[in-house]
Coordinates of C-alpha atoms and ligand atoms in Angstrom, one line a residue:
X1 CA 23.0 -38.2 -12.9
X2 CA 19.9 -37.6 -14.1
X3 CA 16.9 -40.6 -12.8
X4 CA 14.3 -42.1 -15.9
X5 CA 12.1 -40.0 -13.0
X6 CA 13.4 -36.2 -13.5
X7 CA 13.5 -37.1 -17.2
X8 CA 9.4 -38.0 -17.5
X9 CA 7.7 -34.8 -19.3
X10 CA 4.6 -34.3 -18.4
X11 CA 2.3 -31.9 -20.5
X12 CA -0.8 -29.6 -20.1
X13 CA -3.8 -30.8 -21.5
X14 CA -5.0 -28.2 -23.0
X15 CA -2.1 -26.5 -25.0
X16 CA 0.0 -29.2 -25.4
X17 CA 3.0 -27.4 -23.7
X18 CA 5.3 -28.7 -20.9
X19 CA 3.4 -28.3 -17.3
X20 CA 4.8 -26.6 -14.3
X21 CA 5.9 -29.7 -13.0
X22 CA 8.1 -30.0 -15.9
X23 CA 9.4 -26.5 -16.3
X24 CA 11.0 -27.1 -12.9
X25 CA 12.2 -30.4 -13.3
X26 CA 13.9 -29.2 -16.4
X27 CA 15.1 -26.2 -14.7
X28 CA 16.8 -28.0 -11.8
X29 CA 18.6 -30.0 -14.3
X30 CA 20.0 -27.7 -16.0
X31 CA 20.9 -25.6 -13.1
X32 CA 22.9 -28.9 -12.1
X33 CA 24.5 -29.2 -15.1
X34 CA 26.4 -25.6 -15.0
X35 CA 23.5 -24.1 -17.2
X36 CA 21.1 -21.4 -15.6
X37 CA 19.8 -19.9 -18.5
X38 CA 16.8 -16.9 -19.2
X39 CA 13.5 -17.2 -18.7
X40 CA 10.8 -15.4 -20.8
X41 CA 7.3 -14.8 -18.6
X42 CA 4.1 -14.3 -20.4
X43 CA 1.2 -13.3 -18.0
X44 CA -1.8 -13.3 -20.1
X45 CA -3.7 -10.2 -18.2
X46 CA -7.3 -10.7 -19.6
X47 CA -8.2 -14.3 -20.0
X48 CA -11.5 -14.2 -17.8
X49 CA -12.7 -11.0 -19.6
X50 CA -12.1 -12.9 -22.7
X51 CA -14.0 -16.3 -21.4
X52 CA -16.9 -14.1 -20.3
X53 CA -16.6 -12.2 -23.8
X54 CA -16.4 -15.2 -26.0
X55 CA -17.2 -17.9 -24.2
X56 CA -15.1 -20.6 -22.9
X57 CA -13.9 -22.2 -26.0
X58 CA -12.9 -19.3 -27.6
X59 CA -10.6 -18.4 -24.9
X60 CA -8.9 -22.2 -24.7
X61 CA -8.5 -22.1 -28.6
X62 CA -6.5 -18.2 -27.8
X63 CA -4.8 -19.9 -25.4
X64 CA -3.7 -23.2 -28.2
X65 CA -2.9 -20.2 -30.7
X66 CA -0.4 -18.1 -28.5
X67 CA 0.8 -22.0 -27.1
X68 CA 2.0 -22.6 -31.0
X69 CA 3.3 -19.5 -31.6
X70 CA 5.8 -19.6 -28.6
X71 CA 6.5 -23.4 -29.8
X72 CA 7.5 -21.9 -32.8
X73 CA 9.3 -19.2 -32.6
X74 CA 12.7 -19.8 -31.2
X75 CA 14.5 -23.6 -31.4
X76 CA 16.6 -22.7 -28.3
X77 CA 13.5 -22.0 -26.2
X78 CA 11.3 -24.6 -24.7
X79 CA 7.3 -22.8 -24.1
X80 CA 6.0 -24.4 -21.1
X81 CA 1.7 -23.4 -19.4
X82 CA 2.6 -23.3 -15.6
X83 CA -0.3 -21.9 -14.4
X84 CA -4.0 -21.3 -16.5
X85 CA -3.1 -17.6 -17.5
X86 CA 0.9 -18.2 -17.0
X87 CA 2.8 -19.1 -19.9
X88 CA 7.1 -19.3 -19.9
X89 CA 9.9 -19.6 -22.4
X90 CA 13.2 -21.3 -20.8
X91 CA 16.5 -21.1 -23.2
X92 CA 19.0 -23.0 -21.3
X93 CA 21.6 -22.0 -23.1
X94 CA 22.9 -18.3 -24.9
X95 CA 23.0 -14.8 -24.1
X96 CA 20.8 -12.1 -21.6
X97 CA 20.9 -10.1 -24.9
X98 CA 19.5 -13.0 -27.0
X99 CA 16.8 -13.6 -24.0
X100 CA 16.0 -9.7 -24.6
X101 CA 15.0 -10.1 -28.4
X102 CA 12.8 -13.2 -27.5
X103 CA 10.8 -11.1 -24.7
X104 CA 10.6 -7.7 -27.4
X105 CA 9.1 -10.3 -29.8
X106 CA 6.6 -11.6 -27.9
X107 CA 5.3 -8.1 -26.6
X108 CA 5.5 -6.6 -30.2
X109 CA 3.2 -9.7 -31.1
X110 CA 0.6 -9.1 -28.7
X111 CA -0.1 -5.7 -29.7
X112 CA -1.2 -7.6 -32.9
X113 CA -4.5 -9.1 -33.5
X114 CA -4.7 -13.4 -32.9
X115 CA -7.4 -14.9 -35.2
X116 CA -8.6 -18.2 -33.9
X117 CA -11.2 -20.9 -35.4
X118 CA -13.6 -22.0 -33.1
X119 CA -16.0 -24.4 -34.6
X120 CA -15.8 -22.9 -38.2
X121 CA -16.1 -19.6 -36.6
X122 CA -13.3 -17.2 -36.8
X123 CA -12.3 -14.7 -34.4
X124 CA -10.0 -11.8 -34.1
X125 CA -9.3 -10.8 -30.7
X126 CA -6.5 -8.9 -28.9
X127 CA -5.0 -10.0 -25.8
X128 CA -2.7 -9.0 -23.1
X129 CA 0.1 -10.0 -21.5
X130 CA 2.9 -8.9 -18.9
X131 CA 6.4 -9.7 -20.9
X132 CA 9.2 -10.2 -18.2
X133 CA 12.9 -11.6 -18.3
X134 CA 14.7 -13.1 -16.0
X135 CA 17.8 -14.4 -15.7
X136 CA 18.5 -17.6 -13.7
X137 CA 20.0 -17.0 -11.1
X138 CA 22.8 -19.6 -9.0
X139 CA 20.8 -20.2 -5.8
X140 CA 17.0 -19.5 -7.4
X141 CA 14.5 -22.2 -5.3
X142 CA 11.5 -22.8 -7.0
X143 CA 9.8 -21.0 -4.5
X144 CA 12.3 -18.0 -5.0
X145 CA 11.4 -17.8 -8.9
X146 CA 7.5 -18.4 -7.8
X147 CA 8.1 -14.9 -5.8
X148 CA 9.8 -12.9 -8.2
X149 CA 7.3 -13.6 -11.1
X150 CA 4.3 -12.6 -8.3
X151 CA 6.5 -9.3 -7.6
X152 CA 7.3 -8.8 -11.4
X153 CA 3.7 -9.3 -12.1
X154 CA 2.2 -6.8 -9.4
X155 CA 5.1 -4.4 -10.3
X156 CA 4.7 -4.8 -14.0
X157 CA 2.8 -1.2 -14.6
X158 CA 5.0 0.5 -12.3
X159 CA 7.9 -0.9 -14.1
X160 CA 7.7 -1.8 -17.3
X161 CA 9.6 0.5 -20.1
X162 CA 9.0 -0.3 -23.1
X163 CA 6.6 -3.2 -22.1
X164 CA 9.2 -6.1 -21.4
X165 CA 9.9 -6.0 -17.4
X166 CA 14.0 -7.1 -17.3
X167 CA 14.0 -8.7 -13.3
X168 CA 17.5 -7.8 -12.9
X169 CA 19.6 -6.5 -9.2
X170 CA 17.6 -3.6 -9.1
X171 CA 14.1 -5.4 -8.7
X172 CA 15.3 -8.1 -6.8
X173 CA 16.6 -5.7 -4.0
X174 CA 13.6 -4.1 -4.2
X175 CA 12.1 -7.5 -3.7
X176 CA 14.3 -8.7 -0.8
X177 CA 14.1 -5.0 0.5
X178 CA 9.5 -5.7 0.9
X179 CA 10.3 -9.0 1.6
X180 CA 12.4 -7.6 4.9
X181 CA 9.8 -5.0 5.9
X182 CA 6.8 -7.1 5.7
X183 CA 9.0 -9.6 7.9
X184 CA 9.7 -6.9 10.4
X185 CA 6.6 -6.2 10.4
X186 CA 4.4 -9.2 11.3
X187 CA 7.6 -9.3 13.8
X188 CA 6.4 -6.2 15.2
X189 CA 2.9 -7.3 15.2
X190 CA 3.6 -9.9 17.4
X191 CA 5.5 -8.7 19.9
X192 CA 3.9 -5.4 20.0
X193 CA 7.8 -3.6 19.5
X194 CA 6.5 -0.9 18.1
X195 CA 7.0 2.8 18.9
X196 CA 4.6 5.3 19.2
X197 CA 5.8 9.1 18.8
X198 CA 3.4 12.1 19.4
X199 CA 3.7 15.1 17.4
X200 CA 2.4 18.6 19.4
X201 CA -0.7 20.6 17.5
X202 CA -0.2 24.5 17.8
X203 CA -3.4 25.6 18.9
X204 CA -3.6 29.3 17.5
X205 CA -6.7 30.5 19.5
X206 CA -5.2 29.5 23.0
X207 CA -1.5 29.9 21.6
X208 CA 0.0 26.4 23.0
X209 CA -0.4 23.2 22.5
X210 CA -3.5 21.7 23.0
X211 CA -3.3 18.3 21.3
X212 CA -1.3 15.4 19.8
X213 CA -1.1 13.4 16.9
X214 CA -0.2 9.8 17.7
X215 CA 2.4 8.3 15.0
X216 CA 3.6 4.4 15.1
X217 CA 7.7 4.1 14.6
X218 CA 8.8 0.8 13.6
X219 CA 12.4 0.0 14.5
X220 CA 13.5 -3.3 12.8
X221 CA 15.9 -5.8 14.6
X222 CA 18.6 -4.5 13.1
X223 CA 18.1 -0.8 14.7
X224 CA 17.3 0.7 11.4
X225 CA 14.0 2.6 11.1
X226 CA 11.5 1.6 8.6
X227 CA 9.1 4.7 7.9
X228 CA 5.2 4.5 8.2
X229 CA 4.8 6.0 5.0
X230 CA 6.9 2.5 3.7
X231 CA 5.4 0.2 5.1
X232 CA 1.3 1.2 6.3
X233 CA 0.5 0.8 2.5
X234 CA 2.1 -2.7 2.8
X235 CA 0.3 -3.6 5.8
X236 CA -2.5 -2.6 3.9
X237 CA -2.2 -4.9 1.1
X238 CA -1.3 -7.5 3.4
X239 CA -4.2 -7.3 6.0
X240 CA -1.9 -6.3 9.1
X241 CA -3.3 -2.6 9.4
X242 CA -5.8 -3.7 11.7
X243 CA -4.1 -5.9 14.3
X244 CA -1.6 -2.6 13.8
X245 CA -4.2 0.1 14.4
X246 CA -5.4 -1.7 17.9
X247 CA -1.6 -2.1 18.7
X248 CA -1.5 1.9 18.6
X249 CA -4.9 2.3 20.4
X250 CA -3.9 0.4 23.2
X251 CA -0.4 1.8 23.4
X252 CA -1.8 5.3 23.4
X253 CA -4.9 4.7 26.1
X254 CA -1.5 3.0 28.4
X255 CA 0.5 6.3 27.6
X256 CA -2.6 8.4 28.8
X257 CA -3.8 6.2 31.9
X258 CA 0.0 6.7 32.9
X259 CA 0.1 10.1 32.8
X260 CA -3.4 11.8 33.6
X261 CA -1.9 15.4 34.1
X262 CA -0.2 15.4 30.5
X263 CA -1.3 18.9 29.6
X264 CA -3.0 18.3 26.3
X265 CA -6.5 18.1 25.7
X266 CA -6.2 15.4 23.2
X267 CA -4.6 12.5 21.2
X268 CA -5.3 11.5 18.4
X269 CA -4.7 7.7 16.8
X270 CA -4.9 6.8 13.1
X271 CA -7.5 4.4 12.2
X272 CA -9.1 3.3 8.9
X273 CA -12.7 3.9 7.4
X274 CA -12.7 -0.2 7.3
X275 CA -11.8 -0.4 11.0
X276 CA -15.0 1.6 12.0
X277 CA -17.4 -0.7 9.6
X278 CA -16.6 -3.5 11.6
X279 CA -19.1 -4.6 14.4
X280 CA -16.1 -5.0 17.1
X281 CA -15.0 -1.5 16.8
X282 CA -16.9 0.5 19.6
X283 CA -16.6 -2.5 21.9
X284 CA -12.8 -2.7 21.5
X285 CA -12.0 0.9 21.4
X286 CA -14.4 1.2 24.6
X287 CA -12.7 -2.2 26.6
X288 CA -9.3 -0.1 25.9
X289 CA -10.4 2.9 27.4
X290 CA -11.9 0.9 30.7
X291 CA -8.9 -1.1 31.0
X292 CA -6.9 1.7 31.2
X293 CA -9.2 3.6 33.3
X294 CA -10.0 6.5 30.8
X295 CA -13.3 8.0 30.1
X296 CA -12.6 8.7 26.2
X297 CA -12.8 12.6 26.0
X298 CA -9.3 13.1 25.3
X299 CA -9.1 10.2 22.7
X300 CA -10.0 11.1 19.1
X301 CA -9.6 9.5 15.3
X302 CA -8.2 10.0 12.5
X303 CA -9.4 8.4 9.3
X304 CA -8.5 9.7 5.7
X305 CA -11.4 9.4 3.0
X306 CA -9.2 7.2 0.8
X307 CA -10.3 4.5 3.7
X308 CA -13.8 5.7 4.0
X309 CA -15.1 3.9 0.7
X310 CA -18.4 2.5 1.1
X311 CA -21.4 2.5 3.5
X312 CA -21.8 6.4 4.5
X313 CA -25.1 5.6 6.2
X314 CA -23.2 2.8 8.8
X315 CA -20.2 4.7 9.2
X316 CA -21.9 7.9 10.4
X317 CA -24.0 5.8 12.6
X318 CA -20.7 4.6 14.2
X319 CA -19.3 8.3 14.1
X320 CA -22.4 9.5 16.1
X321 CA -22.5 6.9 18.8
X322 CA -18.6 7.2 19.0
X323 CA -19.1 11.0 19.2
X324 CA -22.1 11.0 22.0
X325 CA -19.6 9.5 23.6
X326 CA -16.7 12.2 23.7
X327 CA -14.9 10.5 21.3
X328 CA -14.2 12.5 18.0
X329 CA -13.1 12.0 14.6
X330 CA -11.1 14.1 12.4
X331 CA -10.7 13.9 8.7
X332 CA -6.9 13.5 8.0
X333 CA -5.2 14.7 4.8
X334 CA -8.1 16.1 3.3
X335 CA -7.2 17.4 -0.2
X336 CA -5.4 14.3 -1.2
X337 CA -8.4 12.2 -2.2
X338 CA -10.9 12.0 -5.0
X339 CA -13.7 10.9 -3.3
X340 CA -17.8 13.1 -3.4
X341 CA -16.8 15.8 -0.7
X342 CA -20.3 16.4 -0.2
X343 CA -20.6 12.4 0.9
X344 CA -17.3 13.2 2.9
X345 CA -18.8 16.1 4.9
X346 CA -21.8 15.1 5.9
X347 CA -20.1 12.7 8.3
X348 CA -19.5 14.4 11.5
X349 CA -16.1 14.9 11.4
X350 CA -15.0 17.4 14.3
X351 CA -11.9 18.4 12.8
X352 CA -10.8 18.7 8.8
X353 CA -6.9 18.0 8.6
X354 CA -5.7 20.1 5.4
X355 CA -3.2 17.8 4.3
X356 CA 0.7 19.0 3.6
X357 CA 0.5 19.1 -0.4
X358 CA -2.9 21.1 0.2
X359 CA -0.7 24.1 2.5
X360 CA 1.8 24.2 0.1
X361 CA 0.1 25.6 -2.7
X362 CA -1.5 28.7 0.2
X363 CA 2.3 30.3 -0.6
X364 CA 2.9 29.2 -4.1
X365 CA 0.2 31.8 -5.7
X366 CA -2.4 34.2 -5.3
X367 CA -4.7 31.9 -5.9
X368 CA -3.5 29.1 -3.7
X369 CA -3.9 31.2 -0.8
X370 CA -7.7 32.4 -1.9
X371 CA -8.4 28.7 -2.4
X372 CA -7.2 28.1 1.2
X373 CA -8.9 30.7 2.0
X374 CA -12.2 29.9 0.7
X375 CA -11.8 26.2 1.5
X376 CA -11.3 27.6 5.3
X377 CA -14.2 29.7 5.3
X378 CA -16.4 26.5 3.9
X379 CA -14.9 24.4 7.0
X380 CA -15.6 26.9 9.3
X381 CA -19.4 28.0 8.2
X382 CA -20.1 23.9 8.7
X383 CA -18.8 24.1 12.2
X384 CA -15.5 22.4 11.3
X385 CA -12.0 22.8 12.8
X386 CA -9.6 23.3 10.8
X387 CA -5.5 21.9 11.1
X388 CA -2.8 22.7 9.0
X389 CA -0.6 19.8 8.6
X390 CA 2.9 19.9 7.5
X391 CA 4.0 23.6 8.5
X392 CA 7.5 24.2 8.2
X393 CA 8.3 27.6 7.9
X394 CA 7.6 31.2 9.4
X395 CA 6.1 32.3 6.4
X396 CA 3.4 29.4 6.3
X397 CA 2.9 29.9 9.8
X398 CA 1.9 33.6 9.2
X399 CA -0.3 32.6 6.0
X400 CA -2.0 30.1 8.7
X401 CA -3.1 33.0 10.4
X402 CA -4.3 35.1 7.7
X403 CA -6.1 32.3 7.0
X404 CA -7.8 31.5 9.9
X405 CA -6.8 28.3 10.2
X406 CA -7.1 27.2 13.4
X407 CA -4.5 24.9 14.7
X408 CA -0.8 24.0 13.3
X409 CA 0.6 20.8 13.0
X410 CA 4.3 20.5 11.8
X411 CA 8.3 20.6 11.7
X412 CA 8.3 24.2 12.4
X413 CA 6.8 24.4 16.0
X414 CA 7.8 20.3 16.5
X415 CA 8.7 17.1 15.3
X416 CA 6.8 13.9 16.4
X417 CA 8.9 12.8 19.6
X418 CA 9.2 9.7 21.9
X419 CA 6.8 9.8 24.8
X420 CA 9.5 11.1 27.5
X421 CA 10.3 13.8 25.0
X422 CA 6.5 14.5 24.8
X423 CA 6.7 15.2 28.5
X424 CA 10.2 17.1 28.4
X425 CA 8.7 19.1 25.8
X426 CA 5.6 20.3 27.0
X427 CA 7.0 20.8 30.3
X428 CA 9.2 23.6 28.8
X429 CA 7.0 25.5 26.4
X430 CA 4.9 26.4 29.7
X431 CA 1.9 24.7 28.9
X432 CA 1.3 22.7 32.1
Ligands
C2E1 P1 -0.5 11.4 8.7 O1 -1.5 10.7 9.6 O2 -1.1 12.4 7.8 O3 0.6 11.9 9.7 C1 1.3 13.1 9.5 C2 2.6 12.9 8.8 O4 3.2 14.1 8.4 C3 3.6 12.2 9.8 O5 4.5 11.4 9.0 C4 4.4 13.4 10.3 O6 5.7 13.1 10.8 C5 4.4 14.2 9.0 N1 4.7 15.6 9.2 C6 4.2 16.4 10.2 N2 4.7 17.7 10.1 C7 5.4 17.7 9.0 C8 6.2 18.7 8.3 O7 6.2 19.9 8.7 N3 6.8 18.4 7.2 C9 6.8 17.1 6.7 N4 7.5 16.9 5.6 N5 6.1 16.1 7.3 C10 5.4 16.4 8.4 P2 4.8 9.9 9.4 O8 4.9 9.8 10.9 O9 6.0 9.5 8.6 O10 3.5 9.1 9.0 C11 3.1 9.0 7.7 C12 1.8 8.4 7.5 O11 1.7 7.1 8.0 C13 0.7 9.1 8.4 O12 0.2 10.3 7.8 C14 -0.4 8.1 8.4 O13 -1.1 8.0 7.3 C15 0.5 6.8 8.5 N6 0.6 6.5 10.0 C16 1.5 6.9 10.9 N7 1.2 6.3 12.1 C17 0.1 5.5 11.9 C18 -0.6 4.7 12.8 O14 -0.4 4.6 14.0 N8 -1.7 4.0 12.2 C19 -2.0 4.1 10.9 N9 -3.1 3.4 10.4 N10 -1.3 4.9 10.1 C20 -0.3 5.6 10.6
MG2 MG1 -3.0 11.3 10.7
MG3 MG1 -2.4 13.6 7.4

């Protein structure tokens, strides 16, 4: 029965709409009551820009004119302001179809012009907004729908067809599937359960393999694997890469002080430009190595220039004292990024990685392989080594060679394997 309490509305000041406390009050209600309703999300995208544009009031008087229009425009809706750019429709009652029309005329709406009075003034200004339904759904916490509209928002580009985002099955399993790695992860994180496979470089001067790439494998509780390429970009956004990163370092220095006689005359471990701006970085990466009694020369990094966005000047200076050291740094998947290659190259990178999209194109025309070509010889007048990355087939093997390139990474001479296969495998191709 409903309390005198879960009945009070309260209302934002400055629109004169239903708050946030409201909207779930009502919400809860209605869900109690057998009704679960739609839910129209408007995520005004450019409010700041327009405060700083306009001023202030302008941008609270926008905000009163889009306030009435949603008031107005459908008696089965009640508009609610549940956050300062976060405006909602709720329609207890009717169809998802009904719910759909409401969200189309809302986003055909802002692609028109809103005129507002501001102290006699008038102005006409455009705004933006994210448009997204959702349906109510039976067991939908307020902290469930508080997630969904985040993930709708940040997914909204990605998305959105026809510029209403419909949060149906599909995005929530996508939802609950992030939701599920990022938990394994920070899982992972701290109990250090992650894997570390090494994939074998060919090296084609010495013919054998001379190196190893170190790659982390992340086996959730469940036994199923969750692929770096999944979730390193998520422990990106979500600040995890680092604790991750010295996870890997300290697993790989282990896997080397354990096995001094491994027949390789490097590994590798994939770091980020951030990682090497920060202050701790030699300190740690040199406590590792004494802990594990290793003196550095076989260890090297990897760091992609997507990661390498700022600060040249301080991240050579850590490069050079790193290097004096023994301890080198190769630029992985070069050809993927956009950033000033001349910037990019006069860091003292030992090695350039040629990333796999980069090799493909060395068989796909003429002039993909004189691009590789030429791209080689560049590499190689500036004292670079080059890898090929991603290799899986005689005939790019072959085109390596004509190319100069001078070591091979990829499916066709192995796949990254568990440390005990590491050691099997080596073993047999003779290298010891
Ligand atoms: P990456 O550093 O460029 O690593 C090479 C990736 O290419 C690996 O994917 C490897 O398995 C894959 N690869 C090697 N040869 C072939 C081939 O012939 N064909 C194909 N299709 N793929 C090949 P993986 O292990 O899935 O890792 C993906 C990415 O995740 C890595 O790209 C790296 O950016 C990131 N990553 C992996 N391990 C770590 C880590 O320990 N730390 C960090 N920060 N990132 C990592
Ligand atoms: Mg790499
Ligand atoms: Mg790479």
């Amino acid at each position: 029965m409903d309390t005198s309490k879960a009945n009070a509305i309260t209302y934002d000041s400055m629109t004169g709409l239903r708050d946030r406390m409201t909207f779930f009050a009502d919400i809860k209600r209605n869900a109690a009551a057998g009704r679960f309703g739609q839910i129209v999300l408007i995520q005004l995208t450019q409010l700041m820009r327009i405060n700083r544009k306009y001023g202030v009031p302008v941008g609270d008087a926008l905000l009163r004119a889009i306030a009435a229009y949603l008031k107005g425009l459908d008696v089965e809706a009640v508009a609610y302001r549940i956050a300062n750019s976060r405006l909602v429709l709720f329609r207890p009652e009717g169809t998802r179809e009904q719910a759909a029309g409401l969200a189309g005329d809302i986003q055909a709406r802002f692609r028109e012009i809103w005129s507002v009075d501001q102290e006699g003034q008038r102005q006409e200004i455009m705004a933006r907004a994210h448009v997204i339904h959702f349906p109510l759904r039976l067991k939908d916490t307020e902290n469930d729908l508080l997630d969904k509209m985040n993930y709708a928002v940040t997914v909204f580009h990605e998305k959105a067809s026809e510029g209403v985002l419909f949060f149906g099955d599909e995005l929530n399993a996508d939802m609950q599937h992030k939701k599920y790695v990022m938990e394994e992860v920070r899982y992972a994180v701290e109990n250090k359960t992650f894997q570390i496979y090494y994939q074998p470089i060919y090296d084609c001067r010495e013919g054998r393999f001379t190196s190893a790439e170190s790659l982390i494998r992340l086996f959730a509780r469940d036994g199923s694997f969750i692929s770096p390429g999944e979730f390193i970009p998520m422990a990106e956004e979500n600040g995890l890469i680092d604790g991750i990163s010295w996870i890997v370092l300290e697993k790989v220095c282990c896997f080397l002080g354990e096995h001094p006689d491994l027949p390789l005359k490097t590994v590798s471990v994939n770091m980020t430009g951030q990682q090497v701006l920060d202050p701790t970085f030699i300190g740690r990466i040199e406590a590792n190595l004494e802990k594990y009694h290793l003196d550095g020369s076989h260890l090297r990094i990897e760091i992609t220039e997507r990661t390498v966005t700022e600060d040249f000047a301080e991240v050579r200076k850590v490069m050079e004292e790193l290097s004096r050291k023994g301890i080198h740094f190769y630029l992985d998947d070069f050809g993927t990024g956009y950033s000033n290659l001349s910037s990019m190259l006069s860091l003292p990178f030992e090695v350039i990685k040629f990333d796999q999209s980069l090799i493909q194109i060395m068989n796909d025309t003429e002039k993909g392989q004189k691009t590789i070509s030429l791209l080689a010889d560049i590499m190689h007048e500036n004292n670079y080594c080059v890898v090929a990355e991603g290799i899986e087939t005689a005939v790019q093997v072959e085109s390596a060679h004509e190319n100069s390139l001078d070591r091979i990474q990829g499916f066709y001479y192995a796949k990254p394997m568990s440390e005990e296969a590491l050691e099997r495998f080596l073993g047999q191709e003779g290298n010891a």
